[in-house]
XYZ file of C-alpha atoms in Angstrom:
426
model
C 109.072 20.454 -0.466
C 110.251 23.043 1.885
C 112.290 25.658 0.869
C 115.300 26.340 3.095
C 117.365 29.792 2.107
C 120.895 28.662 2.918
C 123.875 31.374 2.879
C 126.327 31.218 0.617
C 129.438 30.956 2.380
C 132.993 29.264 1.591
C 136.562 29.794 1.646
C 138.611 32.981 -0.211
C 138.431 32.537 -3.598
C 135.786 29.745 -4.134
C 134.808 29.616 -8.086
C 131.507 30.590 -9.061
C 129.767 27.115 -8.773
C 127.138 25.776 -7.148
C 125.796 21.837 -6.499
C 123.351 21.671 -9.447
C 125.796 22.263 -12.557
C 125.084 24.979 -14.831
C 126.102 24.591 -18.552
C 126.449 28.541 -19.218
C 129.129 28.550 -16.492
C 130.976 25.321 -17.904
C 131.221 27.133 -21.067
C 131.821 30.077 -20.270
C 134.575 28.641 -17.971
C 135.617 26.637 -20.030
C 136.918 29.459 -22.927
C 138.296 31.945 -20.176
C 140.781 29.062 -18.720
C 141.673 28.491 -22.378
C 142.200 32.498 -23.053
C 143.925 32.683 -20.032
C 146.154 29.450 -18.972
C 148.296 27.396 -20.546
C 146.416 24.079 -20.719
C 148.822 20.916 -20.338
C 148.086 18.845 -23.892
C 149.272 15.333 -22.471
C 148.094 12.612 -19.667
C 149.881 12.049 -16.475
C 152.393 9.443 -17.009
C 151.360 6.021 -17.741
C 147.573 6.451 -17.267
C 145.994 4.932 -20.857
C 144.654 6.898 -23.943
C 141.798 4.872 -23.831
C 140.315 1.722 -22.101
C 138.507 -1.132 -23.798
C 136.721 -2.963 -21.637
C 132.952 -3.609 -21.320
C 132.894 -0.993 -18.701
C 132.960 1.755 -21.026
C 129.843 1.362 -22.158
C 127.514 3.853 -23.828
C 123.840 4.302 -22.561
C 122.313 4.342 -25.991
C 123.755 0.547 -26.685
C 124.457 -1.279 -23.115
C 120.872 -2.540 -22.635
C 121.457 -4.352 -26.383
C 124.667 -5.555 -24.922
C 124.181 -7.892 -21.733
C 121.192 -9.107 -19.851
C 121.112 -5.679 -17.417
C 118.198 -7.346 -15.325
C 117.101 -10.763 -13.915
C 113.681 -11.147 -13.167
C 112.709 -13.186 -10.539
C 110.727 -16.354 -10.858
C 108.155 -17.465 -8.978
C 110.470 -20.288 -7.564
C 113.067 -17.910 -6.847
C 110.396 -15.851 -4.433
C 109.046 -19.220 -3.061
C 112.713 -19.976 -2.143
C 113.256 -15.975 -0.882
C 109.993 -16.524 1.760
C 111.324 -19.760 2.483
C 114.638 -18.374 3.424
C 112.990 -15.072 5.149
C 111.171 -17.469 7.767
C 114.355 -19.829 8.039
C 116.180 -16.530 9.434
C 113.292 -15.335 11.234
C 112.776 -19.028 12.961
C 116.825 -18.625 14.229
C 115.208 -15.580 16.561
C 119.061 -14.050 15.086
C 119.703 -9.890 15.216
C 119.434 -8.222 11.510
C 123.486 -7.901 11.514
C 122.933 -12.103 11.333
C 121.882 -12.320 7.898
C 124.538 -13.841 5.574
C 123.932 -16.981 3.012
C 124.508 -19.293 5.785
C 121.344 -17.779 7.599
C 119.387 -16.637 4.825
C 119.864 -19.977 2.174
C 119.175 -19.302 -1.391
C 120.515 -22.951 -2.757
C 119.024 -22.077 -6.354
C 119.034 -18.650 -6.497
C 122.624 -18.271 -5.356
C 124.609 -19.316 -8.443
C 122.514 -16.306 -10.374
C 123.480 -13.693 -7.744
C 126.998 -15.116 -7.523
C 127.025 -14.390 -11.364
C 125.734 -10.892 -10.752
C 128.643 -10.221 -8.822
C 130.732 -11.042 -11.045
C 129.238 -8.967 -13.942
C 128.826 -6.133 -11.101
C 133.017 -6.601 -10.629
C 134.378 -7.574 -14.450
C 131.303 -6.783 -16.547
C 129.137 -3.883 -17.132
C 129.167 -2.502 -13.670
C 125.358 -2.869 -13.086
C 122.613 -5.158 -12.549
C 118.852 -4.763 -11.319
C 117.316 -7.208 -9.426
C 113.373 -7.230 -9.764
C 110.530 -8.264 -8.287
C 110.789 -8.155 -4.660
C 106.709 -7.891 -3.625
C 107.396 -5.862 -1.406
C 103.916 -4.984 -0.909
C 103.058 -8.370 0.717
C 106.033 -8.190 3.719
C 106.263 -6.003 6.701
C 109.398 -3.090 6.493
C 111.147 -5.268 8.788
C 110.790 -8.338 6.674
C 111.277 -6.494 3.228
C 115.097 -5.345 4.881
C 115.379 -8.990 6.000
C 114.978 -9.999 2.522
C 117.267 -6.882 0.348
C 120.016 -8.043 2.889
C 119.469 -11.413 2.483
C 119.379 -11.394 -1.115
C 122.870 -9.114 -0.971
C 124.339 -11.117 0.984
C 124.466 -13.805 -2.197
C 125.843 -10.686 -4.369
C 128.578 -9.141 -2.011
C 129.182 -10.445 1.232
C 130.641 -7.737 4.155
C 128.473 -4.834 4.845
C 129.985 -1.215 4.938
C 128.753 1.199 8.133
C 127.156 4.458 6.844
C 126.914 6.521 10.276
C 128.495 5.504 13.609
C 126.102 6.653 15.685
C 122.208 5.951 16.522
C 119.428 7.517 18.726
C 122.535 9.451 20.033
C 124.404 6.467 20.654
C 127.699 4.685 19.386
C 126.265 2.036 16.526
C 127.156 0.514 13.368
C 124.503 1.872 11.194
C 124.648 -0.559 8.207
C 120.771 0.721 6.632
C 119.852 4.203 5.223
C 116.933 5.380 3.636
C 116.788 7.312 0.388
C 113.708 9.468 0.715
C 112.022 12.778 0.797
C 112.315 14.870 4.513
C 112.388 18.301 3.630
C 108.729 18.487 4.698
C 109.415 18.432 7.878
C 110.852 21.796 9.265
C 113.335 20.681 12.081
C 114.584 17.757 9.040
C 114.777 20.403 6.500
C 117.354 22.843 8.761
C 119.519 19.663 9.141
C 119.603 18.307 5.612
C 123.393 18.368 4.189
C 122.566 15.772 1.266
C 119.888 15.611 -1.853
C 119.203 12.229 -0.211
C 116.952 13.868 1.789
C 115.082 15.881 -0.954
C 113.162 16.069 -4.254
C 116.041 17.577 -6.178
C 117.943 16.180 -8.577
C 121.001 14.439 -7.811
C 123.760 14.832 -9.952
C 126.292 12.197 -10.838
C 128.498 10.863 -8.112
C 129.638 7.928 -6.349
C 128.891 6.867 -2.271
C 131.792 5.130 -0.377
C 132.659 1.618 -0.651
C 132.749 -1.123 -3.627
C 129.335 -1.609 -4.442
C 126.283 -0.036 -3.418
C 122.815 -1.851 -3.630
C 119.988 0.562 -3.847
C 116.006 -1.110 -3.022
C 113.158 1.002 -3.872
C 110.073 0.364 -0.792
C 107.856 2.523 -3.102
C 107.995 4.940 -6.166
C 107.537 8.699 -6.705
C 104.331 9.877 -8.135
C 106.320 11.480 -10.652
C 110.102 11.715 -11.699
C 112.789 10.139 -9.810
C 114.391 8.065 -12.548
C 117.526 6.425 -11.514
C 120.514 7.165 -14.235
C 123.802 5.213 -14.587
C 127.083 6.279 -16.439
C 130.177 4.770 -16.790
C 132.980 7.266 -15.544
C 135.132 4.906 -18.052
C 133.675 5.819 -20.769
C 133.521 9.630 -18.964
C 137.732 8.669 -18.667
C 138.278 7.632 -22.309
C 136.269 10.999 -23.650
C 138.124 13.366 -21.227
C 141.407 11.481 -21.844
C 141.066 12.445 -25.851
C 139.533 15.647 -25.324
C 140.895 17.322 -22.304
C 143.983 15.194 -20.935
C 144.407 18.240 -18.651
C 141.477 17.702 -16.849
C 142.705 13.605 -16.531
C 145.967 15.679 -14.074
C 143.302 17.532 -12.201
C 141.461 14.889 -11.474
C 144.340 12.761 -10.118
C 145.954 15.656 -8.004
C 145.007 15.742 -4.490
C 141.736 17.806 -3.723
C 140.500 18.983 -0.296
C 137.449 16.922 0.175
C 135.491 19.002 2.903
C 134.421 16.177 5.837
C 131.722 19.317 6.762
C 133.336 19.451 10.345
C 132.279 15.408 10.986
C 136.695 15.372 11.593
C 139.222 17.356 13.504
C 141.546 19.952 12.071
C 142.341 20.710 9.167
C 138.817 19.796 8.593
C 139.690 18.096 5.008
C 140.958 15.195 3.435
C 143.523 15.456 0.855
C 143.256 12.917 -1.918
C 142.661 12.341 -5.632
C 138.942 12.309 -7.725
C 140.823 9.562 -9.729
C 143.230 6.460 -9.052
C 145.105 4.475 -12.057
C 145.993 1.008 -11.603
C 148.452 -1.032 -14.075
C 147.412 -4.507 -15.032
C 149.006 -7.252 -12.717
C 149.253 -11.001 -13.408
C 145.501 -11.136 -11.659
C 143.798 -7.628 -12.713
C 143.282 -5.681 -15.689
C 144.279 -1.992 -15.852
C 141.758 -0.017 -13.980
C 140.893 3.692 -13.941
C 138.716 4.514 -10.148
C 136.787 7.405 -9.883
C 135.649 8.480 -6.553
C 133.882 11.542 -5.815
C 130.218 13.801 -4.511
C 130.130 17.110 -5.768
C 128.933 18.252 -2.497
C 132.099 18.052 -0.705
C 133.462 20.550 -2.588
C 130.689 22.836 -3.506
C 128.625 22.256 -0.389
C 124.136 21.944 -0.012
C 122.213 23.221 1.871
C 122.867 23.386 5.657
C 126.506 22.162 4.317
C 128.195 25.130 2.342
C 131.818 24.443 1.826
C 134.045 25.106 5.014
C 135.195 28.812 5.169
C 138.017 27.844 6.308
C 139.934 25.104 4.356
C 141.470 25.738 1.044
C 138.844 27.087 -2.055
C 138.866 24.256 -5.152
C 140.430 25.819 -8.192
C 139.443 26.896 -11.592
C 140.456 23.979 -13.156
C 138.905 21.580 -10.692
C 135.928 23.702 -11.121
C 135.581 22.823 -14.661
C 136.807 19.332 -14.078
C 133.255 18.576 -12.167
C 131.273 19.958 -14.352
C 133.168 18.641 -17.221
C 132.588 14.750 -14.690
C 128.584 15.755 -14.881
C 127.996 16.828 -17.868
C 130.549 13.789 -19.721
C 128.319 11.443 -17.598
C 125.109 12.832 -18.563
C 126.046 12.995 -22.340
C 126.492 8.575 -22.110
C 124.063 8.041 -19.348
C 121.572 5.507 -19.036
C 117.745 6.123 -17.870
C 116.170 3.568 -15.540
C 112.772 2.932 -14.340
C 113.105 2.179 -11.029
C 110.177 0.286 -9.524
C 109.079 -0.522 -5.714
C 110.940 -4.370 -5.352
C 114.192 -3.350 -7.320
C 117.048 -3.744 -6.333
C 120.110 -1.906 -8.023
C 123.438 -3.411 -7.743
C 126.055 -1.006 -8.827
C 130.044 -0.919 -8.826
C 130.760 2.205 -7.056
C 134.201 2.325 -8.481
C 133.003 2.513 -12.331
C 129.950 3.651 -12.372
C 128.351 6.852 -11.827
C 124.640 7.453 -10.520
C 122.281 10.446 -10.219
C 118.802 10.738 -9.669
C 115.934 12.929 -11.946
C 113.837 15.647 -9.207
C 110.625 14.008 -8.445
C 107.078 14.526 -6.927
C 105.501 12.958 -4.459
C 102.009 12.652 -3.408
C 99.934 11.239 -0.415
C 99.823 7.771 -1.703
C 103.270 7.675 -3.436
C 106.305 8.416 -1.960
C 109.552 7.398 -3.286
C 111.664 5.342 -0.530
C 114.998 3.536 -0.726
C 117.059 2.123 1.072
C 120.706 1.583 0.880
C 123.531 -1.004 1.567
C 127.395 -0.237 1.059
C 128.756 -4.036 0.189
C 132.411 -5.510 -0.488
C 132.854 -8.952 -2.127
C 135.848 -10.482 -0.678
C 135.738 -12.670 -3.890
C 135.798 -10.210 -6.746
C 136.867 -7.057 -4.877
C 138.829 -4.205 -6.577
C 142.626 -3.748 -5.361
C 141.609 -0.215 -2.780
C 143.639 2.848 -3.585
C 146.250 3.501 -0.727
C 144.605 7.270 -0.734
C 141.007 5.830 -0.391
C 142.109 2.965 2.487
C 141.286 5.010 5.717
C 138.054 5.863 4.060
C 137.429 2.149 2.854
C 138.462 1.634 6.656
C 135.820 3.463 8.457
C 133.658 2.179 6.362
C 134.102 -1.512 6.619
C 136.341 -2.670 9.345
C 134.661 -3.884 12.754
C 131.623 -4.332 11.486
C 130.665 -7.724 13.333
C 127.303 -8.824 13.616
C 125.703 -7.528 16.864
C 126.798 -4.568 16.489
C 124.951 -3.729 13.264
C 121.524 -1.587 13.074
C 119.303 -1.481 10.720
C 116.908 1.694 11.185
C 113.488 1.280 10.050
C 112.404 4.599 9.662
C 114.116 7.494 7.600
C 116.155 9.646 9.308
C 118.947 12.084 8.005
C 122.615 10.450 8.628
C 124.829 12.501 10.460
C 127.603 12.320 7.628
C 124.827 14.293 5.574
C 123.525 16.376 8.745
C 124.511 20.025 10.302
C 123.891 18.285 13.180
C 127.041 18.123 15.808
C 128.360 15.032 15.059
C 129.511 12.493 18.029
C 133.081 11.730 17.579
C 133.218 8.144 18.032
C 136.716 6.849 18.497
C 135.951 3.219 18.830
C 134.277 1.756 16.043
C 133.421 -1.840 17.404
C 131.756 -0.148 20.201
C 128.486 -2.397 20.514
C 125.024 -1.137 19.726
C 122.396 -2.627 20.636
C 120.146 -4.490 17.806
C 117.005 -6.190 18.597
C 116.470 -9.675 17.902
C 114.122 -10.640 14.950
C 111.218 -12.374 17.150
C 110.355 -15.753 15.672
């Protein structure tokens, strides 16, 4: 990987803290707030002392717990590649595929049951199996959305622009371009490296993760429920439960206009109603307050605190403590609630014949969606809304996104702006 020497900037006042956590500074920061301030000792009003649910769930004992993977069958591939050249036969544009287009009659009660344990179960569930090494790149993205489509049905847009021009970007890839020197000056994200990712959450209800091909070494995918991170910071540290739910200045890295940030919460309570449990939603990327790479934090919007400081480390290193390690292996596919369930990513190698690749969709179930936090619904806006069907592109090469890029960043005012998609030929 290439090294790129970044400066550190930011605004007056930042904390000492950088994107990859370090546990001597927790601690350390940790005892001087304690000297120092006068820690609250209770939880905001009416947020719970604990939830019990099945997702808090610890690493060590949720693969004893539920059936975390579904292996598919050697009918359910006959019935994928019968499906695959079904939607390749309607000579229909990638934003096409749905389960009307892409039929999985057997298949489709398992996935439908996936989404629900995705929704009101654990939070997770890996799909495996895909042979990916028999299809094209075009067909193997035919197929993830295809089989997606059965789990959540609306996909999210993860850039608005394309080759320079205005597009619903619905596709993006998960892999190493650091090696390549005008790439490496652009990169904003760990996406787009070998380093480890810390825990976080994307944008959107559920993110589905497919893995083209695996890393030579490293690069294991780790899970953590942030309600089980909730329940341990709500007995430990209910001070840290108020920071979290005050607004923070999430830097948008100059991709907006003034004041450059968005105000809102890492964490949204919802009472029960007549038709949901009591939730607890965690939304949040370390980057946008600490910065990486080509992205420092803004200079000039307001430094994070002390206190919210320790609150992400205290999110990381909670999350790490309960995580869960998996494998992930070219033809899964990784179906995660993004609103209970953190994921990071181990550093990894790559070599000439193994390179890890992913790709990624942001999906909604209109079935068993989560009620959307009135602070998070412009964001769940620009991500979902006008999405329609020929406007959708699905890159097939890697490329850094422009939400994740020091690149200037087309401000694109009109999202159902068409784009043009080429046809799948028959």
């Amino acid at each position: 990987m290439t090294a790129v020497v970044i400066p550190t900037t930011g605004p007056p006042g930042q904390p000492d803290i950088a994107y990859t956590p370090n546990w001597d500074k927790y601690q350390d920061r940790i005892k001087r707030r304690q000297a120092t301030e006068d820690i609250p000792k209770t939880l905001p009003s009416g947020f719970p002392q604990k939830l019990d649910a099945t997702l808090a769930w610890e690493g060590a004992t949720v693969v004893d717990e539920f059936e975390w993977s579904y292996q598919l069958t050697e009918n359910d591939l006959a019935e994928v590649h019968q499906a695959l050249q079904h939607f390749k036969g309607l000579g229909r544009p990638l934003g096409a595929v749905s389960q009307e287009t892409f039929p999985l009659p057997n298949l489709h009660p398992r996935l439908r049951a996936i989404s629900h344990e995705i929704h009101n179960g654990h939070g997770f569930t890996v799909v495996r199996g895909v042979p990916v090494h028999l299809y094209s790149r075009e067909d193997n993205v035919i197929i993830y959305a295809g089989i997606s489509s059965h789990v959540a049905t609306i996909r999210g847009r993860q850039d608005s622009s394309y080759n320079g021009k205005p597009a619903d970007v619905v596709l993006a890839h998960i892999k190493d371009l650091s090696g390549n020197a005008e790439d490496s000056k652009l990169i904003g994200s760990p996406a787009y490296t070998t380093e480890k990712q810390v825990f976080h959450t994307d944008a959107g209800d559920v993110i589905a993760l497919f893995a083209l091909s695996e890393a030579a070494e490293g690069g294991d995918s780790y899970l953590a429920s942030s309600w089980t991170v909730y329940n341990e910071l709500a007995r430990t540290r209910p001070d840290l439960i108020r920071t979290l739910a005050e607004p923070w200045a999430n830097d948008e890295f100059g991709k907006t206009g003034p004041p450059g940030y968005t105000a809102r919460p890492l964490l949204y309570h919802q009472a029960a109603t007549e038709s949901s449990p009591e939730r607890i939603l965690i939304q949040y990327a370390r980057r946008a307050f600490v910065g990486y790479w080509s992205l420092p934090r803004t200079s000039t919007i307001p430094a994070i605190t002390e206190a919210q400081a320790e609150a992400l480390d205290a999110l990381h290193f909670t999350a790490e403590k309960h995580a869960l390690a998996l494998q992930f292996r070219a033809g899964d596919i990784q179906f995660v609630n993004n609103l209970s369930v953190f994921h990071a990513r181990l550093g990894f190698r790559d070599s000439e014949t193994k390179k890890r690749h992913l790709v990624r969709l942001w999906l909604r179930d209109e079935e068993n969606a989560w009620q959307t936090p009135e602070e998070l619904k412009d964001r769940w806006a620009r991500v979902y809304d006008g999405v329609e069907e020929k406007n959708q592109v699905f890159p097939l090469e890697a490329a850094v996104r422009s939400a994740s890029s020091s690149a200037p960043t087309m401000v694109v005012s009109d999202v159902n702006l068409q784009a043009k998609q080429v046809a799948v030929s028959a």
